[in-house]
Coordinates of C-alpha atoms and ligand atoms in Angstrom, one line a residue:
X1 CA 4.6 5.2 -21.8
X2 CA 2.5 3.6 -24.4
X3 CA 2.9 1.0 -26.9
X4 CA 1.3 1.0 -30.7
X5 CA 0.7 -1.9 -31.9
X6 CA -0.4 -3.3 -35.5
X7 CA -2.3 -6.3 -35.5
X8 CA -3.0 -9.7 -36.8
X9 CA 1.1 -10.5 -36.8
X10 CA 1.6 -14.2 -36.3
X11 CA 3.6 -15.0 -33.4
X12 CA 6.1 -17.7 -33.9
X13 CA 9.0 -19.3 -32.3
X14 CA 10.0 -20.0 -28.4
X15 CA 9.5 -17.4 -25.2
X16 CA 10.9 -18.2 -22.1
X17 CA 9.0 -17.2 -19.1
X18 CA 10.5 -15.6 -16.0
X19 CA 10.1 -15.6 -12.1
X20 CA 6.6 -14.3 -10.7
X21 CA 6.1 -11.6 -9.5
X22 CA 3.5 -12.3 -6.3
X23 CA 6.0 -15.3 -5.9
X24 CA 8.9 -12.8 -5.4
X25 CA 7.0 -10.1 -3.6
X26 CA 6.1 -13.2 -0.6
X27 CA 9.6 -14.5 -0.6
X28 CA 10.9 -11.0 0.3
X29 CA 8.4 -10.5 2.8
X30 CA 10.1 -13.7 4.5
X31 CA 13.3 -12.4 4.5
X32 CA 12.6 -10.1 7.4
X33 CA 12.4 -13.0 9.0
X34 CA 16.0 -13.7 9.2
X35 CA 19.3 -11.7 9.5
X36 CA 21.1 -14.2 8.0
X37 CA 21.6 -14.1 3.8
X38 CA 18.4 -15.3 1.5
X39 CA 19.6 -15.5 -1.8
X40 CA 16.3 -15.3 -4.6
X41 CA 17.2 -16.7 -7.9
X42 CA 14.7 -16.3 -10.9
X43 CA 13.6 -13.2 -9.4
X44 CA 12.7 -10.9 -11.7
X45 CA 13.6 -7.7 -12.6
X46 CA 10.1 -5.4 -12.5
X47 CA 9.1 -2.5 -11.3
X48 CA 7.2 -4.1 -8.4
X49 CA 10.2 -5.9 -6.8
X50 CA 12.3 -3.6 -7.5
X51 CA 9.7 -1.5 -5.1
X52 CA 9.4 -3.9 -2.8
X53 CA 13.7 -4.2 -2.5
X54 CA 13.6 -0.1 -2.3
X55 CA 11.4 -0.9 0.8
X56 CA 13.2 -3.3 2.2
X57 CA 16.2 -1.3 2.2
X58 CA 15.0 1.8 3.2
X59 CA 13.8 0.0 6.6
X60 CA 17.3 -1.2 7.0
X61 CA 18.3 -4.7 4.9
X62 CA 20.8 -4.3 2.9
X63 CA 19.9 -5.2 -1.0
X64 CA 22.3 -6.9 -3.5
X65 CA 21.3 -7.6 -6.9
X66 CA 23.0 -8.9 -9.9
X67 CA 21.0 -9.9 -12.9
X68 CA 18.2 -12.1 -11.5
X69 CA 19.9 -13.2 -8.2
X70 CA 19.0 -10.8 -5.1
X71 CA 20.8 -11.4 -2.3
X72 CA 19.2 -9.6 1.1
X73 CA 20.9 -10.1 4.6
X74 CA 20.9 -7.7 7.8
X75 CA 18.0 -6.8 10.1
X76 CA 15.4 -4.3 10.1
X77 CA 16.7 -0.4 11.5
X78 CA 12.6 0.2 11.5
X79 CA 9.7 -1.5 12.1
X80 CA 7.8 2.0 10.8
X81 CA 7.5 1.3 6.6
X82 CA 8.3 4.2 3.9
X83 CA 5.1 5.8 2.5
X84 CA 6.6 6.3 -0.3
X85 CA 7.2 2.7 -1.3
X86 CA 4.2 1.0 0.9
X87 CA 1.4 2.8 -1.1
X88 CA 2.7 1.7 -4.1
X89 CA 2.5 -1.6 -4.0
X90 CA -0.1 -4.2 -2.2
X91 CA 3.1 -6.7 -1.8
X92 CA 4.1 -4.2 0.7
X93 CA 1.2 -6.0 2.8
X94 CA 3.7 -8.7 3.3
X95 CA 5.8 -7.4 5.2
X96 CA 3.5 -7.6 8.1
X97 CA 3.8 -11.0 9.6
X98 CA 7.3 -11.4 9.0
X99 CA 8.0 -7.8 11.2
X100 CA 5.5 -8.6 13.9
X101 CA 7.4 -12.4 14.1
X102 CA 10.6 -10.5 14.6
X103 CA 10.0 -7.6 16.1
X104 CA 6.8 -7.8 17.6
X105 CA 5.4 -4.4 16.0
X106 CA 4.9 -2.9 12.7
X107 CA 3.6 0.7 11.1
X108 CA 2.1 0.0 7.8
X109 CA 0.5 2.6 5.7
X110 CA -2.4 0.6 3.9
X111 CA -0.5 -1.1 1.2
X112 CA -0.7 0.4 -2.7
X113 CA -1.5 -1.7 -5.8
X114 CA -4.0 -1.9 -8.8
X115 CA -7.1 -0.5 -8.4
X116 CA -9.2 -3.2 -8.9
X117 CA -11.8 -3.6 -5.7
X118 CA -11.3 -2.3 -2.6
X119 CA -9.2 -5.3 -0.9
X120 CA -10.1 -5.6 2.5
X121 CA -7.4 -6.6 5.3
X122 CA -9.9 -7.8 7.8
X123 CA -8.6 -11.6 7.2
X124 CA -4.9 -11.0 8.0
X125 CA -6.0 -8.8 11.1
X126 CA -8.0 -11.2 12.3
X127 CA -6.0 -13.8 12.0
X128 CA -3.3 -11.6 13.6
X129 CA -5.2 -10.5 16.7
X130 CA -6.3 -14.6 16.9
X131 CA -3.0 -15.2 18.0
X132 CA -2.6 -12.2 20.3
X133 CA -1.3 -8.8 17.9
X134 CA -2.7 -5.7 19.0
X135 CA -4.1 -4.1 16.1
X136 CA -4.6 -0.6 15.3
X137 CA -6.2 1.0 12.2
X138 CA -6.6 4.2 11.0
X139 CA -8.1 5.3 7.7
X140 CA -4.7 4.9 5.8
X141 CA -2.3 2.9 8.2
X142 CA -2.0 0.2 10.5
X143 CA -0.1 0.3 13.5
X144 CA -0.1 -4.0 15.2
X145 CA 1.9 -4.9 18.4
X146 CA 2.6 -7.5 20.4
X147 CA 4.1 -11.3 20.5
X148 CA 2.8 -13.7 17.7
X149 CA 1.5 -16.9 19.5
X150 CA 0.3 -20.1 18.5
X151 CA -3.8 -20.4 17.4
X152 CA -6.5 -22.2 15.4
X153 CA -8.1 -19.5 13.1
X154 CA -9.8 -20.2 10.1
X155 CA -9.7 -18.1 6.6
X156 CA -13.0 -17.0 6.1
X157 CA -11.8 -16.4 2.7
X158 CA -9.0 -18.6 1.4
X159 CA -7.4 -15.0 1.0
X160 CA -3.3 -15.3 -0.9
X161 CA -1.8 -12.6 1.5
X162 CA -3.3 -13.4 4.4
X163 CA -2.4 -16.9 4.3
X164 CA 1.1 -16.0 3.5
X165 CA 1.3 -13.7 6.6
X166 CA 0.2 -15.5 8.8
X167 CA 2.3 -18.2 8.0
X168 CA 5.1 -16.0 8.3
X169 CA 3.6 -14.8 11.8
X170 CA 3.4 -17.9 12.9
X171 CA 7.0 -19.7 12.0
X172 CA 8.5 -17.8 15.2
X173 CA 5.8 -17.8 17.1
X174 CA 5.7 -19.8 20.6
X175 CA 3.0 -23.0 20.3
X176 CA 1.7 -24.4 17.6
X177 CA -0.7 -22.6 15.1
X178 CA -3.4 -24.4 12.9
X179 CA -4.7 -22.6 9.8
X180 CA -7.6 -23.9 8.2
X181 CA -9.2 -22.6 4.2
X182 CA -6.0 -21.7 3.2
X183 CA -4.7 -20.7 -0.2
X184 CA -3.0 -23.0 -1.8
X185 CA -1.7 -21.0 -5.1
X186 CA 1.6 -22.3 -6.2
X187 CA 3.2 -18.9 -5.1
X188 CA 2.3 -19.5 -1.2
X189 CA 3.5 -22.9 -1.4
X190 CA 6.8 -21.7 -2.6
X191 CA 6.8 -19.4 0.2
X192 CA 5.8 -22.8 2.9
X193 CA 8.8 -24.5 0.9
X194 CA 11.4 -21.2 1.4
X195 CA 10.1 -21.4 5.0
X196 CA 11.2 -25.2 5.8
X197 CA 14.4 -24.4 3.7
X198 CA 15.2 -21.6 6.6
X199 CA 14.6 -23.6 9.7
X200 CA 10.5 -23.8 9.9
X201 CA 8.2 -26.4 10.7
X202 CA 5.7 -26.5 8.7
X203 CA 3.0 -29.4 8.0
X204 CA 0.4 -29.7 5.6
X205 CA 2.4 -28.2 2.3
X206 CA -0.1 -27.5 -0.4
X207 CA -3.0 -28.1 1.5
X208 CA -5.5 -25.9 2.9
X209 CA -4.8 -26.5 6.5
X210 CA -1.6 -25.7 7.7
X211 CA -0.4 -27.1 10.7
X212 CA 3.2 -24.7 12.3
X213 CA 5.3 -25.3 15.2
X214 CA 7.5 -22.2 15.8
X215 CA 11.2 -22.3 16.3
X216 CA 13.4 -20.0 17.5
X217 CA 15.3 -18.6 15.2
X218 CA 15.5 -19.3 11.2
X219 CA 18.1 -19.1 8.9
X220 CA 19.2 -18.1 5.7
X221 CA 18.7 -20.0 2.2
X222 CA 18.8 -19.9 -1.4
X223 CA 15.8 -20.3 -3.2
X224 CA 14.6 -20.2 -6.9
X225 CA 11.5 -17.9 -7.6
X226 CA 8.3 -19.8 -9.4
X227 CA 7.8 -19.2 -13.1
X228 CA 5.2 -17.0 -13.5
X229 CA 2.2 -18.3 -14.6
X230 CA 0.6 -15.3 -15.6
X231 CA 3.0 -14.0 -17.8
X232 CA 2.8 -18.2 -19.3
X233 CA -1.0 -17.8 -19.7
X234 CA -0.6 -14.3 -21.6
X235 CA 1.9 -15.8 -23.9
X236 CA -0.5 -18.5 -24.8
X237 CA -2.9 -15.6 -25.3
X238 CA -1.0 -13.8 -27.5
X239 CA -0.4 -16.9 -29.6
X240 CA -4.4 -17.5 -29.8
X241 CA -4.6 -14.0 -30.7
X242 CA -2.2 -14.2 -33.9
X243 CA -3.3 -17.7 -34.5
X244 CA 0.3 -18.0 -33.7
X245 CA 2.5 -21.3 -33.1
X246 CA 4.5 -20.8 -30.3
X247 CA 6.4 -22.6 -27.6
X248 CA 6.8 -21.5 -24.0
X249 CA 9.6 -22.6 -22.1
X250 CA 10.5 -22.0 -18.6
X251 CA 7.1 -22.1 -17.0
X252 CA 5.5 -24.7 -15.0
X253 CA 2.4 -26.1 -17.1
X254 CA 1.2 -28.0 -13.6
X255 CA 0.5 -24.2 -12.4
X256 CA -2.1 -23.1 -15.2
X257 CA -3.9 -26.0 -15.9
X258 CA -7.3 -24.2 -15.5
X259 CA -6.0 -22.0 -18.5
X260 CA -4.6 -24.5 -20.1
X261 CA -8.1 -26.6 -19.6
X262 CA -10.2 -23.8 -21.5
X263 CA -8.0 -23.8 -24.4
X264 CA -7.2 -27.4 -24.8
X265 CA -10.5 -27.9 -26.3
X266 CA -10.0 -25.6 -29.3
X267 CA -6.3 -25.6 -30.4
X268 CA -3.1 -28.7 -30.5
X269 CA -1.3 -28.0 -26.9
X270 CA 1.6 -29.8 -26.1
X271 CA 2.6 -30.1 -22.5
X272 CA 6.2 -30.9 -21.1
X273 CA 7.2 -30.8 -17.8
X274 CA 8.6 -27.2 -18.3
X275 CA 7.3 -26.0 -21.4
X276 CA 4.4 -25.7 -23.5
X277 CA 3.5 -25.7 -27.2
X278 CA 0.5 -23.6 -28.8
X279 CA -0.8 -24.2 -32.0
X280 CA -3.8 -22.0 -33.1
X281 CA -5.5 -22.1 -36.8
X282 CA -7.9 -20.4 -36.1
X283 CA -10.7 -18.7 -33.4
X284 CA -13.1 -20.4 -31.8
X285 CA -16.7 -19.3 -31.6
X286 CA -16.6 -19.3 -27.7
X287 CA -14.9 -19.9 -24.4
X288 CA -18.1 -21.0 -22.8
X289 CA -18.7 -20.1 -18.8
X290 CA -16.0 -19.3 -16.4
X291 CA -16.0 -18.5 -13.1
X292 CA -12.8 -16.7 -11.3
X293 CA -12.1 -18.6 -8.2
X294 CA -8.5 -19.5 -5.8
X295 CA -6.4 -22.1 -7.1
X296 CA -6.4 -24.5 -8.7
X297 CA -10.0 -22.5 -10.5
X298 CA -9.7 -19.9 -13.3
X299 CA -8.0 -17.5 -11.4
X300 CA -8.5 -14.1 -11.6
X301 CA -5.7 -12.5 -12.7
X302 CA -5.8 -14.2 -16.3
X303 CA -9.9 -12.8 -16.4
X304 CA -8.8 -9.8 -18.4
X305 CA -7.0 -12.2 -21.1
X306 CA -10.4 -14.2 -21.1
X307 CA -12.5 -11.4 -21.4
X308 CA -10.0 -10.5 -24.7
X309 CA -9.9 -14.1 -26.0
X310 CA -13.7 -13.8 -25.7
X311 CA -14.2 -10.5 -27.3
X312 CA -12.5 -11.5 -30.8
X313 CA -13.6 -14.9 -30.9
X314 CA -15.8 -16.0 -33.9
X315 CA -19.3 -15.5 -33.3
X316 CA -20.2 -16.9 -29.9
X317 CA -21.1 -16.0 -26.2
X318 CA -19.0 -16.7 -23.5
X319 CA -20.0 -15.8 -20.2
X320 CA -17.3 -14.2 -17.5
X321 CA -18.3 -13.9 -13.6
X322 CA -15.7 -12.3 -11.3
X323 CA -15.5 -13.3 -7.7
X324 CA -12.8 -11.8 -6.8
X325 CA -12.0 -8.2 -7.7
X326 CA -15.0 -6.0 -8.4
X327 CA -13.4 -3.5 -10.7
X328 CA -11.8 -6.2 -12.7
X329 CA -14.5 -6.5 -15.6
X330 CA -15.9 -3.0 -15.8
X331 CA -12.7 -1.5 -16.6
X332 CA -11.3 -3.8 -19.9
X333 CA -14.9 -4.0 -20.9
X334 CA -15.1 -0.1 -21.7
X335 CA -11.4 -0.5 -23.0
X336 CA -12.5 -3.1 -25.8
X337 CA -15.5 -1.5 -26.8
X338 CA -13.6 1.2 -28.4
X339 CA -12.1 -1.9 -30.5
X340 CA -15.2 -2.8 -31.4
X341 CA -16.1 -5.4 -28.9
X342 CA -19.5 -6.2 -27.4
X343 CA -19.3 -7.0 -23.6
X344 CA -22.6 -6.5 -21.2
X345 CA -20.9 -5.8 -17.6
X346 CA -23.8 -6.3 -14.4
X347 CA -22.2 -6.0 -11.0
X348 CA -19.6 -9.4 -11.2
X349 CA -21.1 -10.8 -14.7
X350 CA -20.0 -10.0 -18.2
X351 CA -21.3 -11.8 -20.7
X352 CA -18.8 -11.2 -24.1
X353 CA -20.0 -11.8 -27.5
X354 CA -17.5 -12.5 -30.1
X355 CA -16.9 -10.5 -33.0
X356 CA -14.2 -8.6 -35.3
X357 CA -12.0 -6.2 -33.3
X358 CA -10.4 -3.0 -35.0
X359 CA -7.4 -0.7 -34.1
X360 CA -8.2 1.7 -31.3
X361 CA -6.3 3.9 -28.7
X362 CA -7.5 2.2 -25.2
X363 CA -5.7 3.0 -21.7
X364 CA -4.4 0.5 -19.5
X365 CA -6.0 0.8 -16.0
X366 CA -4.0 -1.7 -13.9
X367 CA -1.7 -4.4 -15.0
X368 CA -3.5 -7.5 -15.2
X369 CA -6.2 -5.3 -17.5
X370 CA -3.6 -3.8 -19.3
X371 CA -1.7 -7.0 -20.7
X372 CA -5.4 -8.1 -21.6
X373 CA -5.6 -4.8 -23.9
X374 CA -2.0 -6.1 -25.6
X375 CA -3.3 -9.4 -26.2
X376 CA -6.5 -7.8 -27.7
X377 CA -4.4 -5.4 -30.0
X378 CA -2.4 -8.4 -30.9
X379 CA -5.4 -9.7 -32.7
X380 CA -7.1 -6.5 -33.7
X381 CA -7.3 -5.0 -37.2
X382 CA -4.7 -2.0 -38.1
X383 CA -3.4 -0.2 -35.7
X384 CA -3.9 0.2 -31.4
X385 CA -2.4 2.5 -29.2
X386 CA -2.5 1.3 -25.3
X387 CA -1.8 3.5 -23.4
X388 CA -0.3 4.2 -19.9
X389 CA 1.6 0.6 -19.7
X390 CA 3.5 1.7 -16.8
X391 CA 1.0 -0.3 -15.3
X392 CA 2.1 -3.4 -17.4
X393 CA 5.4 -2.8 -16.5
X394 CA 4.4 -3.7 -12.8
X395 CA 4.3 -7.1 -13.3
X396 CA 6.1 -8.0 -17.1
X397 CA 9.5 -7.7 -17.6
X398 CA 10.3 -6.3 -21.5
X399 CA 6.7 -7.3 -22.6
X400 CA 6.7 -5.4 -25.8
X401 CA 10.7 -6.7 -26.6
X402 CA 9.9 -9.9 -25.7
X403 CA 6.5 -10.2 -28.4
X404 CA 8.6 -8.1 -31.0
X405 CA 11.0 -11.0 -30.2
X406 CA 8.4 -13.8 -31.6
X407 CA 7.1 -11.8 -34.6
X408 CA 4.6 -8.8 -32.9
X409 CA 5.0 -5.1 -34.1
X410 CA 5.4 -3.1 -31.2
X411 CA 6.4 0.3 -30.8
X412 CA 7.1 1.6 -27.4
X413 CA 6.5 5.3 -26.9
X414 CA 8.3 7.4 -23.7
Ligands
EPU501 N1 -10.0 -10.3 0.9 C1 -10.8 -9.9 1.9 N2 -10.1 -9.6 3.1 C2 -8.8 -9.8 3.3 C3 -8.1 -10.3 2.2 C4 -8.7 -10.6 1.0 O1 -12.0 -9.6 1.8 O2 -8.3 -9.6 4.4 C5 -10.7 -10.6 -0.4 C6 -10.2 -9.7 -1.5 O3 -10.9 -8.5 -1.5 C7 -10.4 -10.5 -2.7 C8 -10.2 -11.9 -2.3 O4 -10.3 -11.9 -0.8 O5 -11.8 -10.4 -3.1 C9 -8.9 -12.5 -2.6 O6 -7.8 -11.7 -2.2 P1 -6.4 -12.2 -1.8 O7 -6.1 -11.8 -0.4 O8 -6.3 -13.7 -2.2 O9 -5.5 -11.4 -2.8 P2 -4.1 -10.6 -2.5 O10 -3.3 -11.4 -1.6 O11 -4.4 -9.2 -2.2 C10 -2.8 -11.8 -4.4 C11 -2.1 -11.3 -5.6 C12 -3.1 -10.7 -6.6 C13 -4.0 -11.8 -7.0 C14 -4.7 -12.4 -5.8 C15 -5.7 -13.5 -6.1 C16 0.0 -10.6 -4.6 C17 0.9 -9.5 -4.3 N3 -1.1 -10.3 -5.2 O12 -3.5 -10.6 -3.9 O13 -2.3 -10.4 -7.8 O14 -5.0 -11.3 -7.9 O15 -3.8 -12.8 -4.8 O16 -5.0 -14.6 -6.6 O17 0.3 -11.7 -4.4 C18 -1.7 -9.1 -9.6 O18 -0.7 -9.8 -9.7 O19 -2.0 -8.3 -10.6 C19 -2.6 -9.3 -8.5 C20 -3.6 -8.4 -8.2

């Protein structure tokens, strides 16, 4: 699928955002951890939950959806997970404390995803043997046994996943378990928050040490899915693209205030509690230096709308290093340059000088990348063709409908 796009369309009007993705994807995870009904509102309709609710089901929950309310009850028939669902998608990953709480064993085929750096496990392993799991690896699965019990392990790396499974290893777990350099992104605290709304203890809410007592049984709950901030930050993008005036609602300013903080000083933002207005006259001559980072930094998943904002802004350098995913930079870099962009790429350092861009047929190599090639056809002069935004489709619901809906041209081709 691709979409064609014609540029320099000003976007105008209100967008609501929807429930995040990695915010879902976590709160499933944790379902395993109950047989009693979890009922997900917000939770939205992509092609990554919808994944990650194929896999659930196939290893024995049973899956109700209507509109944007799943409801998931029952208990696990397998602890062995699908192939054909678990190398599509890294949120398959989290399943892995939640299974070894419960049923004290787990076959994981090493969990799919973007390409976009090699993404170790060693942090959730370790953590996971730290409190007594058996772990077995073989090129392309992981086979982990044994009971979760209570432990002090630190995060060498304040890694997302691994701090939500081992929370979710360690909310059945007998004893108490300290966690220290945990993540602290607003999706793993909604996960700590769905975990005390089924029964856990849990001390230290978004902070990085996490203090759990397990208990012996949890129970179900209804929860509402976070907004997702990413697909906020790549509205306001759009809108800088098209010099747009736009107004955001349903998203949780709070959650991108380091996005927010590197547009602030160029455009009028207005912040409300649960929306945001962008008004852009016109582009700036750079974005400065930025440095992807956890939360509450830039994170890395809105780097590829940087590097895009960057490319087409008026004149200036702005300087990009990634910290987190190595393939990240190289990929949207060769993208734009066939739009006429000027990006130097060394190892984990682009450095972006602003300029015109022009219409161009570029190809959208993982999702995050690809919604940074939209935002960069949004601005671009005539005509762009992205293709391959099956990718996009991962993590945005409607993305094309939804920009057509605020004034972008958008074709999308099957
Ligand atoms: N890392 C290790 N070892 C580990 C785990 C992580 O070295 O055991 C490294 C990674 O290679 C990376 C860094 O630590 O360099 C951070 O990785 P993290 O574990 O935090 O990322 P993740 O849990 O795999 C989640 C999101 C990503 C998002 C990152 C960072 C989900 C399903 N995915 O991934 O989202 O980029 O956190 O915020 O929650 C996306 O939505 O497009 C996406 C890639």
């Amino acid at each position: 699928m691709d979409y064609i796009i014609d540029g320099g369309k000003r976007l105008g009007g209100e967008i609501s955002v929807y429930g995040a993705k990695n915010c879902a994807l976590a709160l499933l995870g944790a379902t395993v951890l109950t047989n009693d009904t979890v009922v997900l509102q917000n939770c939205p309709q992509i092609e990554d939950v919808n994944n990650m609710l194929r896999l659930l089901k196939a290893m024995g929950k049973k899956v109700q959806r209507k509109s944007d309310t799943v409801q998931i009850f029952g208990g696990l028939c397998t602890t062995s997970a699908p192939w054909q669902y678990a190398t599509l998608i890294r949120g398959s990953a989290l399943i892995l404390g939640s299974t070894l709480a419960r049923y004290h064993s787990i076959d994981l085929p090493l969990p799919g995803g973007c390409a976009i750096g090699a993404r170790p496990m060693d942090i959730h392993l370790l953590g996971l043997e730290a409190m007594g799991v058996t772990v077995e690896e073989t090129p392309d699965s992981l086979h982990c046994f044994g009971i979760p019990k209570g432990t002090n392990y630190n995060l060498r790396f304040a890694s997302v996943g691994a701090t939500e499974n081992l929370l979710c290893a360690s909310v059945l777990a007998k004893g108490e378990s300290v966690f220290t350099n945990c993540a602290t992104e607003p999706e793993v605290v909604a996960l700590e928050q769905m975990l005390v709304a089924m029964g856990a203890d849990i001390q230290g809410i978004g902070t990085t040490t996490l203090v759990i007592n397990g208990v012996d049984r949890l129970h179900g709950a209804v929860f509402n899915v976070i907004p997702d901030r990413i697909v906020a930050a790549t509205y306001l993008a759009a809108t800088v693209a098209t010099c747009g005036d736009v107004t955001i609602t349903n998203c949780r300013p709070a959650h991108l205030t380091a996005f927010i903080d590197l547009l602030r000083p160029h455009f009028a933002i207005i912040e409300y509690e649960d929306a945001i207005r962008l008004t852009v006259e016109k582009q700036p001559s750079s974005y400065g230096n930025v440095t992807t980072a956890p939360y509450p930094l830039f994170p890395t998943d809105m780097q590829s709308l940087l590097m895009s904002l960057a490319a087409f802004s008026n004149g200036g350098q702005t300087t990009i290093c990634e910290k987190l995913f190595e393939n990240r930079l190289q990929h949207n870099a060769q993208e734009l340059a066939k739009m006429g962009a000027h990006i130097d790429v060394k190892d984990d350092f682009a450095k972006v000088y602003g300029r015109g861009l022009h219409g161009a047929t570029v190809q959208a190599h993982d999702l995050r990348g690809g919604a940074g090639l939209v935002v960069a056809a949004l601005n671009a002069e005539g005509r762009s063709r992205v293709r391959d935004v099956e990718h996009v489709n991962r993590g945005y619901s409607n993305l094309a409908q939804n920009l057509v809906s605020i004034g972008a041209k958008i074709t999308v081709i099957d």
